[in-house]
Amino acid sequence: MMNGDNEFSYAMNSLIQIATYISFKVMKIERDLHMMKGDGEYSYAKNSMIQRRAVLATRPILQKAVREVCRDLHPQLMVIADLGCSSGKNTLLFVSEVLNTICESPTSTLNKEESPMEVQFFLNDLHGNDFNHVFQSLEQLEQSTRQECACRGLQPPPYYVAGLPGSFYARLFPCSSVHLFHSSMSVTWLSQVPEHLGCLNEGNVHVGATTQPAVARLYQDQFEKDFSRFLHMRCREIVAGGRMVLTLVGRKREDVFDAGRTTKIFELLSQGLRTLVSEGRLEKEKLDSFNIPVYCPSTEELKQLVQQNGLLHITDIHLFEMDGSPTDESPESADAAVAAAQAAGESMSATLRASTEPLIVSHFVESILEDLFALFARNFTSYIESEDEQSGIFVITMSLEAKH
């Protein structure tokens, strides 16, 4: 038996071990959660068509928010932050859209004798993000922006771009310093794998058909905690009357087990990993302990969390179903349809790999990558060929205003 001092020491050691484990989980996510770098075959820069569609589809809401900031706040220096910016064309597409909107805004003072409004962009992502790729593309952005504005007889505002590494689940800016926050397809990522999940989600990497309700609840709890913290941090940083435009992968219905094609994609990834387990390539325990830190909320969940925050009000919220195909090609014949299904499988495999490879390599081994994503491509092709009606990817966009 242990005496009082020994019991206390044992308890303290246990708590330290638990705290160290939780800290390691968080640090691991911040280290390994990033899109594939560079511009190679499996890079995010070359495999982010779906994310680009989301930026284009939500363009009217972003434009409206930018015009409202110009009209209502009249900032001499507009500070704009893109949270979870990643790298590649999508990052600069956002910057370009903002600049073009400001050019056309009658309240931006660009065509008046007084000093024009200046714009400061902060591009934020985790430390592992490929910021170098972003910075190397800025010269091209400057040239294209000048050309687009010149075609309409307009002058782009003076603007500045800076990278800001760090988690958006923590403070990033001084109090009352940002006029517009933007985030597209990034707040869907959780700050960590849900606490206490362990190996409960047996054979799945996400919320799937065989996931237990208790596991789904853990995912919900983690998202509620993270999104509430996200809003709390931003409310301290945004100016009164400032705007946020947030776009997330979401759900059409309240059923947490049905997020459309997003659910199917993760189920097919799980299926590929289970195949490798059955072939003796992976240990079952490794699969059971691997979970993708992503959650797809419903519009009602988002509304409730914003209401609980109390410092913001929703000016716009839209749910739309986006084409889940990773390419823009449409088949014109039966033979072409077969070829298109195979191409879609390969393209979706590359798209998924661009966003999950670092997490998979950190948990498993790099040697499984080629076989795993080849299995996924074949499974995705079979899914396309066998389903008469395929759901798309549900995306929720909402525009928020900071209360005065």
mmCIF file of C-alpha atoms in Angstrom:
data_model
loop_
_atom_site.group_PDB
_atom_site.id
_atom_site.type_symbol
_atom_site.label_atom_id
_atom_site.label_comp_id
_atom_site.label_asym_id
_atom_site.label_seq_id
_atom_site.Cartn_x
_atom_site.Cartn_y
_atom_site.Cartn_z
ATOM 1 C CA MET A 1 0.000 0.000 0.000
ATOM 2 C CA MET A 2 1.112 3.585 -0.658
ATOM 3 C CA ASN A 3 1.304 6.132 2.137
ATOM 4 C CA GLY A 4 -0.133 9.646 1.732
ATOM 5 C CA ASP A 5 3.027 11.170 0.262
ATOM 6 C CA ASN A 6 3.448 8.350 -2.238
ATOM 7 C CA GLU A 7 -0.184 8.575 -3.283
ATOM 8 C CA PHE A 8 0.202 12.313 -3.826
ATOM 9 C CA SER A 9 3.399 11.808 -5.881
ATOM 10 C CA TYR A 10 1.739 9.092 -7.945
ATOM 11 C CA ALA A 11 -1.267 11.311 -8.631
ATOM 12 C CA MET A 12 0.926 14.263 -9.599
ATOM 13 C CA ASN A 13 3.025 12.117 -11.951
ATOM 14 C CA SER A 14 -0.157 10.827 -13.580
ATOM 15 C CA LEU A 15 -1.435 14.362 -14.083
ATOM 16 C CA ILE A 16 1.902 15.454 -15.545
ATOM 17 C CA GLN A 17 1.860 12.515 -17.966
ATOM 18 C CA ILE A 18 -1.711 13.366 -19.051
ATOM 19 C CA ALA A 19 -0.856 17.050 -19.464
ATOM 20 C CA THR A 20 2.267 16.169 -21.450
ATOM 21 C CA TYR A 21 0.236 13.853 -23.690
ATOM 22 C CA ILE A 22 -2.425 16.507 -24.349
ATOM 23 C CA SER A 23 0.254 19.147 -24.999
ATOM 24 C CA PHE A 24 2.005 16.782 -27.414
ATOM 25 C CA LYS A 25 -1.264 16.222 -29.293
ATOM 26 C CA VAL A 26 -1.806 19.953 -29.741
ATOM 27 C CA MET A 27 1.794 20.617 -30.752
ATOM 28 C CA LYS A 28 1.681 17.733 -33.196
ATOM 29 C CA ILE A 29 -1.335 19.188 -34.979
ATOM 30 C CA GLU A 30 0.281 22.616 -35.201
ATOM 31 C CA ARG A 31 3.432 21.019 -36.613
ATOM 32 C CA ASP A 32 1.914 18.537 -39.054
ATOM 33 C CA LEU A 33 -1.311 20.218 -40.157
ATOM 34 C CA HIS A 34 -0.379 22.017 -43.361
ATOM 35 C CA MET A 35 -1.096 21.627 -47.031
ATOM 36 C CA MET A 36 1.508 20.038 -49.297
ATOM 37 C CA LYS A 37 4.152 22.601 -50.176
ATOM 38 C CA GLY A 38 5.648 23.760 -53.475
ATOM 39 C CA ASP A 39 4.112 23.222 -56.895
ATOM 40 C CA GLY A 40 4.766 19.520 -57.444
ATOM 41 C CA GLU A 41 2.344 16.824 -58.565
ATOM 42 C CA TYR A 42 0.647 16.480 -55.166
ATOM 43 C CA SER A 43 1.048 20.064 -53.980
ATOM 44 C CA TYR A 44 -1.884 22.090 -52.708
ATOM 45 C CA ALA A 45 -1.067 24.729 -55.320
ATOM 46 C CA LYS A 46 -1.931 22.231 -58.072
ATOM 47 C CA ASN A 47 -4.736 20.369 -56.277
ATOM 48 C CA SER A 48 -7.112 22.934 -54.810
ATOM 49 C CA MET A 49 -9.808 23.361 -57.463
ATOM 50 C CA ILE A 50 -12.599 22.610 -54.973
ATOM 51 C CA GLN A 51 -11.303 25.266 -52.587
ATOM 52 C CA ARG A 52 -11.042 27.726 -55.486
ATOM 53 C CA ARG A 53 -14.685 27.103 -56.390
ATOM 54 C CA ALA A 54 -15.630 28.008 -52.828
ATOM 55 C CA VAL A 55 -13.766 31.335 -53.050
ATOM 56 C CA LEU A 56 -15.442 32.160 -56.370
ATOM 57 C CA ALA A 57 -18.902 31.084 -55.199
ATOM 58 C CA THR A 58 -18.730 33.307 -52.115
ATOM 59 C CA ARG A 59 -17.288 36.304 -53.955
ATOM 60 C CA PRO A 60 -20.508 38.412 -53.767
ATOM 61 C CA ILE A 61 -20.594 38.120 -49.961
ATOM 62 C CA LEU A 62 -16.927 39.129 -49.675
ATOM 63 C CA GLN A 63 -17.412 42.056 -52.039
ATOM 64 C CA LYS A 64 -20.395 43.261 -50.034
ATOM 65 C CA ALA A 65 -18.420 43.113 -46.779
ATOM 66 C CA VAL A 66 -15.522 45.080 -48.271
ATOM 67 C CA ARG A 67 -17.877 47.773 -49.595
ATOM 68 C CA GLU A 68 -19.593 48.005 -46.207
ATOM 69 C CA VAL A 69 -16.279 48.545 -44.406
ATOM 70 C CA CYS A 70 -15.352 51.288 -46.883
ATOM 71 C CA ARG A 71 -18.777 52.926 -46.556
ATOM 72 C CA ASP A 72 -19.354 52.635 -42.804
ATOM 73 C CA LEU A 73 -15.877 52.879 -41.285
ATOM 74 C CA HIS A 74 -13.941 55.060 -43.780
ATOM 75 C CA PRO A 75 -10.552 53.729 -42.615
ATOM 76 C CA GLN A 76 -7.465 55.564 -43.796
ATOM 77 C CA LEU A 77 -5.659 52.246 -43.405
ATOM 78 C CA MET A 78 -7.816 49.154 -43.866
ATOM 79 C CA VAL A 79 -6.379 46.109 -42.091
ATOM 80 C CA ILE A 80 -7.496 42.774 -43.544
ATOM 81 C CA ALA A 81 -6.589 39.286 -42.332
ATOM 82 C CA ASP A 82 -6.964 36.041 -44.258
ATOM 83 C CA LEU A 83 -6.951 33.236 -41.683
ATOM 84 C CA GLY A 84 -5.789 29.819 -42.866
ATOM 85 C CA CYS A 85 -4.521 31.328 -46.104
ATOM 86 C CA SER A 86 -2.517 28.263 -47.211
ATOM 87 C CA SER A 87 -0.587 28.897 -50.460
ATOM 88 C CA GLY A 88 -1.087 28.935 -54.190
ATOM 89 C CA LYS A 89 -3.493 30.821 -56.449
ATOM 90 C CA ASN A 90 -6.422 30.757 -54.004
ATOM 91 C CA THR A 91 -4.569 32.940 -51.494
ATOM 92 C CA LEU A 92 -3.833 35.620 -54.045
ATOM 93 C CA LEU A 93 -7.310 35.282 -55.571
ATOM 94 C CA PHE A 94 -8.704 36.562 -52.276
ATOM 95 C CA VAL A 95 -6.266 39.500 -52.207
ATOM 96 C CA SER A 96 -7.079 40.327 -55.828
ATOM 97 C CA GLU A 97 -10.846 40.264 -55.177
ATOM 98 C CA VAL A 98 -10.500 42.674 -52.269
ATOM 99 C CA LEU A 99 -8.322 45.095 -54.235
ATOM 100 C CA ASN A 100 -10.664 45.063 -57.228
ATOM 101 C CA THR A 101 -13.663 45.720 -54.975
ATOM 102 C CA ILE A 102 -11.917 48.640 -53.282
ATOM 103 C CA CYS A 103 -11.018 50.053 -56.713
ATOM 104 C CA GLU A 104 -14.707 50.118 -57.612
ATOM 105 C CA SER A 105 -15.891 51.453 -54.258
ATOM 106 C CA PRO A 106 -17.109 55.077 -54.464
ATOM 107 C CA THR A 107 -16.132 55.654 -50.828
ATOM 108 C CA SER A 108 -12.519 54.479 -51.026
ATOM 109 C CA THR A 109 -11.300 58.036 -51.913
ATOM 110 C CA LEU A 110 -9.179 56.607 -54.728
ATOM 111 C CA ASN A 111 -10.435 59.157 -57.224
ATOM 112 C CA LYS A 112 -10.446 62.131 -54.855
ATOM 113 C CA GLU A 113 -7.774 64.702 -54.131
ATOM 114 C CA GLU A 114 -7.371 63.545 -50.538
ATOM 115 C CA SER A 115 -4.964 60.749 -49.686
ATOM 116 C CA PRO A 116 -6.187 57.342 -50.904
ATOM 117 C CA MET A 117 -6.992 54.624 -48.451
ATOM 118 C CA GLU A 118 -4.152 52.164 -47.920
ATOM 119 C CA VAL A 119 -4.643 48.434 -47.375
ATOM 120 C CA GLN A 120 -2.620 46.122 -45.142
ATOM 121 C CA PHE A 121 -3.091 42.386 -45.733
ATOM 122 C CA PHE A 122 -2.020 39.816 -43.159
ATOM 123 C CA LEU A 123 -1.892 36.254 -44.495
ATOM 124 C CA ASN A 124 -2.126 33.840 -41.599
ATOM 125 C CA ASP A 125 -1.587 30.101 -41.289
ATOM 126 C CA LEU A 126 0.251 27.633 -39.085
ATOM 127 C CA HIS A 127 4.038 27.718 -38.978
ATOM 128 C CA GLY A 128 4.386 24.798 -41.409
ATOM 129 C CA ASN A 129 2.590 26.678 -44.193
ATOM 130 C CA ASP A 130 4.473 27.356 -47.438
ATOM 131 C CA PHE A 131 4.734 31.127 -47.026
ATOM 132 C CA ASN A 132 7.690 31.234 -49.423
ATOM 133 C CA HIS A 133 5.438 30.083 -52.259
ATOM 134 C CA VAL A 134 3.016 32.909 -51.418
ATOM 135 C CA PHE A 135 5.715 35.576 -51.331
ATOM 136 C CA GLN A 136 7.217 34.400 -54.614
ATOM 137 C CA SER A 137 3.850 35.019 -56.295
ATOM 138 C CA LEU A 138 3.387 38.609 -55.087
ATOM 139 C CA GLU A 139 5.097 40.199 -58.080
ATOM 140 C CA GLN A 140 2.691 38.428 -60.415
ATOM 141 C CA LEU A 141 -0.214 39.622 -58.258
ATOM 142 C CA GLU A 142 0.956 43.222 -58.503
ATOM 143 C CA GLN A 143 1.182 43.043 -62.292
ATOM 144 C CA SER A 144 -2.215 41.405 -62.755
ATOM 145 C CA THR A 145 -3.917 43.837 -60.336
ATOM 146 C CA ARG A 146 -2.551 46.846 -62.183
ATOM 147 C CA GLN A 147 -3.682 45.425 -65.526
ATOM 148 C CA GLU A 148 -7.206 44.603 -64.290
ATOM 149 C CA CYS A 149 -7.692 48.039 -62.761
ATOM 150 C CA ALA A 150 -6.191 49.827 -65.768
ATOM 151 C CA CYS A 151 -8.657 48.078 -68.094
ATOM 152 C CA ARG A 152 -11.452 49.795 -66.174
ATOM 153 C CA GLY A 153 -9.676 53.127 -65.883
ATOM 154 C CA LEU A 154 -9.062 52.653 -62.168
ATOM 155 C CA GLN A 155 -6.070 52.871 -59.877
ATOM 156 C CA PRO A 156 -5.410 50.126 -57.284
ATOM 157 C CA PRO A 157 -4.958 51.342 -53.711
ATOM 158 C CA PRO A 158 -1.513 51.263 -52.115
ATOM 159 C CA TYR A 159 -1.326 47.879 -50.410
ATOM 160 C CA TYR A 160 1.082 45.835 -48.336
ATOM 161 C CA VAL A 161 1.230 42.092 -47.718
ATOM 162 C CA ALA A 162 2.743 40.356 -44.683
ATOM 163 C CA GLY A 163 2.783 36.756 -43.528
ATOM 164 C CA LEU A 164 1.636 35.973 -39.992
ATOM 165 C CA PRO A 165 2.355 32.434 -38.738
ATOM 166 C CA GLY A 166 0.324 31.151 -35.799
ATOM 167 C CA SER A 167 -2.872 29.380 -34.821
ATOM 168 C CA PHE A 168 -6.112 31.304 -35.308
ATOM 169 C CA TYR A 169 -7.364 29.612 -32.154
ATOM 170 C CA ALA A 170 -5.082 32.008 -30.254
ATOM 171 C CA ARG A 171 -4.640 35.796 -30.274
ATOM 172 C CA LEU A 172 -2.973 37.106 -33.432
ATOM 173 C CA PHE A 173 -3.541 40.893 -33.407
ATOM 174 C CA PRO A 174 -3.722 43.834 -31.000
ATOM 175 C CA CYS A 175 -7.125 44.859 -29.668
ATOM 176 C CA SER A 176 -9.435 46.673 -32.089
ATOM 177 C CA SER A 177 -6.977 46.628 -34.982
ATOM 178 C CA VAL A 178 -8.587 44.601 -37.820
ATOM 179 C CA HIS A 179 -11.371 45.842 -40.106
ATOM 180 C CA LEU A 180 -12.070 42.633 -42.027
ATOM 181 C CA PHE A 181 -11.424 38.989 -41.216
ATOM 182 C CA HIS A 182 -11.735 36.347 -43.921
ATOM 183 C CA SER A 183 -11.369 32.581 -43.758
ATOM 184 C CA SER A 184 -12.263 30.064 -46.436
ATOM 185 C CA MET A 185 -12.428 26.299 -45.775
ATOM 186 C CA SER A 186 -10.038 26.592 -42.815
ATOM 187 C CA VAL A 187 -12.113 26.903 -39.614
ATOM 188 C CA THR A 188 -13.435 23.447 -40.555
ATOM 189 C CA TRP A 189 -10.087 22.172 -39.189
ATOM 190 C CA LEU A 190 -10.112 21.641 -35.437
ATOM 191 C CA SER A 191 -7.349 22.766 -33.106
ATOM 192 C CA GLN A 192 -6.689 19.132 -32.225
ATOM 193 C CA VAL A 193 -8.089 15.626 -32.442
ATOM 194 C CA PRO A 194 -11.098 15.592 -30.074
ATOM 195 C CA GLU A 195 -10.076 14.963 -26.486
ATOM 196 C CA HIS A 196 -10.696 11.503 -25.018
ATOM 197 C CA LEU A 197 -11.218 10.009 -28.496
ATOM 198 C CA GLY A 198 -8.345 7.543 -28.305
ATOM 199 C CA CYS A 199 -9.245 4.343 -30.208
ATOM 200 C CA LEU A 200 -13.026 4.714 -29.832
ATOM 201 C CA ASN A 201 -13.545 5.400 -33.541
ATOM 202 C CA GLU A 202 -12.557 1.877 -34.549
ATOM 203 C CA GLY A 203 -11.757 1.464 -38.247
ATOM 204 C CA ASN A 204 -12.664 5.057 -39.139
ATOM 205 C CA VAL A 205 -10.624 8.222 -39.615
ATOM 206 C CA HIS A 206 -13.612 10.541 -39.242
ATOM 207 C CA VAL A 207 -17.353 10.452 -38.521
ATOM 208 C CA GLY A 208 -18.523 7.585 -40.745
ATOM 209 C CA ALA A 209 -21.387 5.135 -41.121
ATOM 210 C CA THR A 210 -20.073 2.837 -38.375
ATOM 211 C CA THR A 211 -18.994 5.603 -35.999
ATOM 212 C CA GLN A 212 -20.540 5.431 -32.548
ATOM 213 C CA PRO A 213 -22.771 8.376 -31.497
ATOM 214 C CA ALA A 214 -20.407 9.053 -28.580
ATOM 215 C CA VAL A 215 -17.565 9.675 -31.043
ATOM 216 C CA ALA A 216 -19.701 12.087 -33.079
ATOM 217 C CA ARG A 217 -20.505 13.910 -29.844
ATOM 218 C CA LEU A 218 -16.788 14.296 -29.083
ATOM 219 C CA TYR A 219 -16.269 15.857 -32.515
ATOM 220 C CA GLN A 220 -19.210 18.214 -31.907
ATOM 221 C CA ASP A 221 -17.885 19.204 -28.489
ATOM 222 C CA GLN A 222 -14.420 19.940 -29.870
ATOM 223 C CA PHE A 223 -15.842 22.100 -32.663
ATOM 224 C CA GLU A 224 -18.071 24.034 -30.253
ATOM 225 C CA LYS A 225 -15.092 24.669 -28.002
ATOM 226 C CA ASP A 226 -12.813 25.683 -30.895
ATOM 227 C CA PHE A 227 -15.284 27.850 -32.790
ATOM 228 C CA SER A 228 -16.346 29.651 -29.614
ATOM 229 C CA ARG A 229 -12.701 30.373 -28.859
ATOM 230 C CA PHE A 230 -12.111 31.494 -32.451
ATOM 231 C CA LEU A 231 -14.960 34.016 -32.223
ATOM 232 C CA HIS A 232 -13.803 35.207 -28.792
ATOM 233 C CA MET A 233 -10.282 35.905 -30.066
ATOM 234 C CA ARG A 234 -11.514 37.713 -33.169
ATOM 235 C CA CYS A 235 -13.948 39.871 -31.190
ATOM 236 C CA ARG A 236 -11.037 41.250 -29.191
ATOM 237 C CA GLU A 237 -9.095 42.028 -32.371
ATOM 238 C CA ILE A 238 -11.803 43.445 -34.665
ATOM 239 C CA VAL A 239 -12.807 47.108 -34.672
ATOM 240 C CA ALA A 240 -16.386 48.059 -33.781
ATOM 241 C CA GLY A 241 -18.459 47.663 -36.927
ATOM 242 C CA GLY A 242 -15.813 45.465 -38.562
ATOM 243 C CA ARG A 243 -16.767 42.464 -40.676
ATOM 244 C CA MET A 244 -15.960 38.753 -40.846
ATOM 245 C CA VAL A 245 -16.607 36.496 -43.829
ATOM 246 C CA LEU A 246 -16.261 32.822 -42.880
ATOM 247 C CA THR A 247 -16.691 29.878 -45.236
ATOM 248 C CA LEU A 248 -16.757 26.311 -43.903
ATOM 249 C CA VAL A 249 -17.431 22.855 -45.250
ATOM 250 C CA GLY A 250 -20.749 22.029 -43.623
ATOM 251 C CA ARG A 251 -23.889 19.895 -43.548
ATOM 252 C CA LYS A 252 -27.283 20.387 -45.152
ATOM 253 C CA ARG A 253 -29.090 18.506 -42.380
ATOM 254 C CA GLU A 254 -28.708 18.271 -38.630
ATOM 255 C CA ASP A 255 -27.640 14.621 -38.925
ATOM 256 C CA VAL A 256 -23.958 14.728 -37.963
ATOM 257 C CA PHE A 257 -23.342 11.506 -39.900
ATOM 258 C CA ASP A 258 -24.312 13.056 -43.242
ATOM 259 C CA ALA A 259 -22.071 15.806 -44.601
ATOM 260 C CA GLY A 260 -22.629 14.837 -48.229
ATOM 261 C CA ARG A 261 -19.613 13.983 -50.308
ATOM 262 C CA THR A 262 -17.242 15.090 -47.544
ATOM 263 C CA THR A 263 -18.441 12.156 -45.424
ATOM 264 C CA LYS A 264 -18.023 9.796 -48.369
ATOM 265 C CA ILE A 265 -14.466 10.965 -49.048
ATOM 266 C CA PHE A 266 -13.362 10.184 -45.505
ATOM 267 C CA GLU A 267 -15.203 6.842 -45.545
ATOM 268 C CA LEU A 268 -13.283 5.868 -48.690
ATOM 269 C CA LEU A 269 -10.006 6.901 -47.068
ATOM 270 C CA SER A 270 -10.902 4.714 -44.081
ATOM 271 C CA GLN A 271 -11.703 1.871 -46.459
ATOM 272 C CA GLY A 272 -8.267 2.137 -48.043
ATOM 273 C CA LEU A 273 -6.550 2.043 -44.658
ATOM 274 C CA ARG A 274 -8.616 -0.983 -43.605
ATOM 275 C CA THR A 275 -7.455 -2.753 -46.772
ATOM 276 C CA LEU A 276 -3.835 -2.118 -45.817
ATOM 277 C CA VAL A 277 -4.560 -3.487 -42.335
ATOM 278 C CA SER A 278 -6.101 -6.662 -43.811
ATOM 279 C CA GLU A 279 -2.991 -7.104 -45.982
ATOM 280 C CA GLY A 280 -0.746 -6.849 -42.935
ATOM 281 C CA ARG A 281 0.745 -3.547 -44.071
ATOM 282 C CA LEU A 282 -0.531 -1.625 -41.056
ATOM 283 C CA GLU A 283 -1.340 -2.412 -37.456
ATOM 284 C CA LYS A 284 -5.024 -2.175 -36.616
ATOM 285 C CA GLU A 285 -4.219 -0.153 -33.499
ATOM 286 C CA LYS A 286 -2.531 2.493 -35.646
ATOM 287 C CA LEU A 287 -5.671 2.866 -37.757
ATOM 288 C CA ASP A 288 -8.001 2.928 -34.750
ATOM 289 C CA SER A 289 -5.972 5.725 -33.134
ATOM 290 C CA PHE A 290 -5.865 7.931 -36.258
ATOM 291 C CA ASN A 291 -8.566 10.571 -36.661
ATOM 292 C CA ILE A 292 -8.759 13.534 -39.023
ATOM 293 C CA PRO A 293 -9.363 16.761 -37.015
ATOM 294 C CA VAL A 294 -12.170 18.114 -39.211
ATOM 295 C CA TYR A 295 -15.788 18.918 -38.372
ATOM 296 C CA CYS A 296 -18.606 19.915 -40.740
ATOM 297 C CA PRO A 297 -21.208 21.991 -38.840
ATOM 298 C CA SER A 298 -24.800 22.768 -39.768
ATOM 299 C CA THR A 299 -26.110 26.295 -40.201
ATOM 300 C CA GLU A 300 -28.075 25.964 -36.957
ATOM 301 C CA GLU A 301 -24.961 25.013 -35.006
ATOM 302 C CA LEU A 302 -23.140 28.063 -36.352
ATOM 303 C CA LYS A 303 -26.060 30.379 -35.596
ATOM 304 C CA GLN A 304 -26.267 29.130 -32.010
ATOM 305 C CA LEU A 305 -22.548 29.610 -31.391
ATOM 306 C CA VAL A 306 -22.609 33.141 -32.808
ATOM 307 C CA GLN A 307 -25.626 33.967 -30.615
ATOM 308 C CA GLN A 308 -23.858 32.565 -27.550
ATOM 309 C CA ASN A 309 -20.884 34.806 -28.304
ATOM 310 C CA GLY A 310 -23.152 37.850 -28.083
ATOM 311 C CA LEU A 311 -20.684 40.315 -29.664
ATOM 312 C CA LEU A 312 -21.501 39.674 -33.323
ATOM 313 C CA HIS A 313 -24.579 39.561 -35.442
ATOM 314 C CA ILE A 314 -25.098 37.620 -38.664
ATOM 315 C CA THR A 315 -25.774 39.827 -41.686
ATOM 316 C CA ASP A 316 -25.733 37.002 -44.256
ATOM 317 C CA ILE A 317 -25.652 33.226 -44.073
ATOM 318 C CA HIS A 318 -25.965 30.889 -47.041
ATOM 319 C CA LEU A 319 -25.669 27.151 -47.531
ATOM 320 C CA PHE A 320 -25.006 25.906 -51.030
ATOM 321 C CA GLU A 321 -24.124 22.602 -52.611
ATOM 322 C CA MET A 322 -20.905 22.807 -54.559
ATOM 323 C CA ASP A 323 -19.855 20.419 -57.296
ATOM 324 C CA GLY A 324 -17.654 17.877 -55.550
ATOM 325 C CA SER A 325 -15.687 17.056 -58.690
ATOM 326 C CA PRO A 326 -12.028 18.064 -58.472
ATOM 327 C CA THR A 327 -12.030 18.963 -62.209
ATOM 328 C CA ASP A 328 -14.223 21.104 -64.467
ATOM 329 C CA GLU A 329 -14.480 18.590 -67.318
ATOM 330 C CA SER A 330 -17.834 17.057 -68.379
ATOM 331 C CA PRO A 331 -17.960 13.758 -70.348
ATOM 332 C CA GLU A 332 -19.763 13.733 -73.705
ATOM 333 C CA SER A 333 -20.121 9.955 -74.290
ATOM 334 C CA ALA A 334 -20.259 6.636 -72.425
ATOM 335 C CA ASP A 335 -16.586 5.930 -73.104
ATOM 336 C CA ALA A 336 -15.726 9.441 -72.099
ATOM 337 C CA ALA A 337 -17.748 8.974 -68.889
ATOM 338 C CA VAL A 338 -15.679 5.912 -67.939
ATOM 339 C CA ALA A 339 -12.457 7.791 -68.602
ATOM 340 C CA ALA A 340 -13.790 10.825 -66.731
ATOM 341 C CA ALA A 341 -14.683 8.699 -63.689
ATOM 342 C CA GLN A 342 -11.160 7.301 -63.589
ATOM 343 C CA ALA A 343 -9.664 10.758 -64.005
ATOM 344 C CA ALA A 344 -11.946 12.078 -61.257
ATOM 345 C CA GLY A 345 -10.760 9.323 -58.920
ATOM 346 C CA GLU A 346 -7.128 10.186 -59.558
ATOM 347 C CA SER A 347 -7.774 13.903 -59.231
ATOM 348 C CA MET A 348 -9.759 13.572 -56.003
ATOM 349 C CA SER A 349 -7.015 11.334 -54.641
ATOM 350 C CA ALA A 350 -4.440 14.045 -55.367
ATOM 351 C CA THR A 351 -6.710 16.693 -53.828
ATOM 352 C CA LEU A 352 -7.118 14.680 -50.626
ATOM 353 C CA ARG A 353 -3.426 13.861 -50.531
ATOM 354 C CA ALA A 354 -2.519 17.548 -50.832
ATOM 355 C CA SER A 355 -4.332 18.282 -47.565
ATOM 356 C CA THR A 356 -3.775 15.123 -45.517
ATOM 357 C CA GLU A 357 -0.367 13.670 -46.457
ATOM 358 C CA PRO A 358 1.585 15.427 -43.664
ATOM 359 C CA LEU A 359 -0.858 14.111 -41.027
ATOM 360 C CA ILE A 360 -0.817 10.589 -42.472
ATOM 361 C CA VAL A 361 2.980 10.430 -42.674
ATOM 362 C CA SER A 362 3.362 11.674 -39.090
ATOM 363 C CA HIS A 363 1.077 8.910 -37.770
ATOM 364 C CA PHE A 364 1.826 5.992 -40.096
ATOM 365 C CA VAL A 365 4.802 5.580 -42.423
ATOM 366 C CA GLU A 366 5.583 7.314 -45.691
ATOM 367 C CA SER A 367 5.892 4.002 -47.546
ATOM 368 C CA ILE A 368 2.100 3.473 -47.565
ATOM 369 C CA LEU A 369 1.279 6.706 -49.404
ATOM 370 C CA GLU A 370 1.356 5.491 -52.997
ATOM 371 C CA ASP A 371 -0.685 2.355 -52.307
ATOM 372 C CA LEU A 372 -3.133 4.146 -50.008
ATOM 373 C CA PHE A 373 -4.015 6.899 -52.466
ATOM 374 C CA ALA A 374 -4.100 4.462 -55.398
ATOM 375 C CA LEU A 375 -6.690 2.480 -53.408
ATOM 376 C CA PHE A 376 -8.606 5.671 -52.714
ATOM 377 C CA ALA A 377 -8.595 6.622 -56.409
ATOM 378 C CA ARG A 378 -10.026 3.226 -57.407
ATOM 379 C CA ASN A 379 -12.631 3.317 -54.636
ATOM 380 C CA PHE A 380 -13.690 6.840 -55.562
ATOM 381 C CA THR A 381 -13.988 5.867 -59.226
ATOM 382 C CA SER A 382 -16.186 2.905 -58.269
ATOM 383 C CA TYR A 383 -18.332 5.186 -56.133
ATOM 384 C CA ILE A 384 -18.883 7.590 -59.047
ATOM 385 C CA GLU A 385 -19.730 4.772 -61.446
ATOM 386 C CA SER A 386 -22.168 3.036 -59.081
ATOM 387 C CA GLU A 387 -24.117 5.979 -57.684
ATOM 388 C CA ASP A 388 -26.970 7.455 -59.728
ATOM 389 C CA GLU A 389 -27.246 10.525 -57.553
ATOM 390 C CA GLN A 390 -24.098 11.782 -55.909
ATOM 391 C CA SER A 391 -24.200 14.491 -53.311
ATOM 392 C CA GLY A 392 -21.930 17.466 -53.621
ATOM 393 C CA ILE A 393 -19.883 19.264 -51.010
ATOM 394 C CA PHE A 394 -22.003 21.476 -48.766
ATOM 395 C CA VAL A 395 -20.471 24.844 -47.973
ATOM 396 C CA ILE A 396 -21.731 27.442 -45.504
ATOM 397 C CA THR A 397 -20.743 31.085 -45.815
ATOM 398 C CA MET A 398 -21.687 33.707 -43.285
ATOM 399 C CA SER A 399 -20.946 37.375 -42.930
ATOM 400 C CA LEU A 400 -20.710 38.784 -39.414
ATOM 401 C CA GLU A 401 -20.604 42.337 -38.093
ATOM 402 C CA ALA A 402 -18.976 43.314 -34.812
ATOM 403 C CA LYS A 403 -21.474 45.129 -32.615
ATOM 404 C CA HIS A 404 -20.725 48.706 -31.582
#
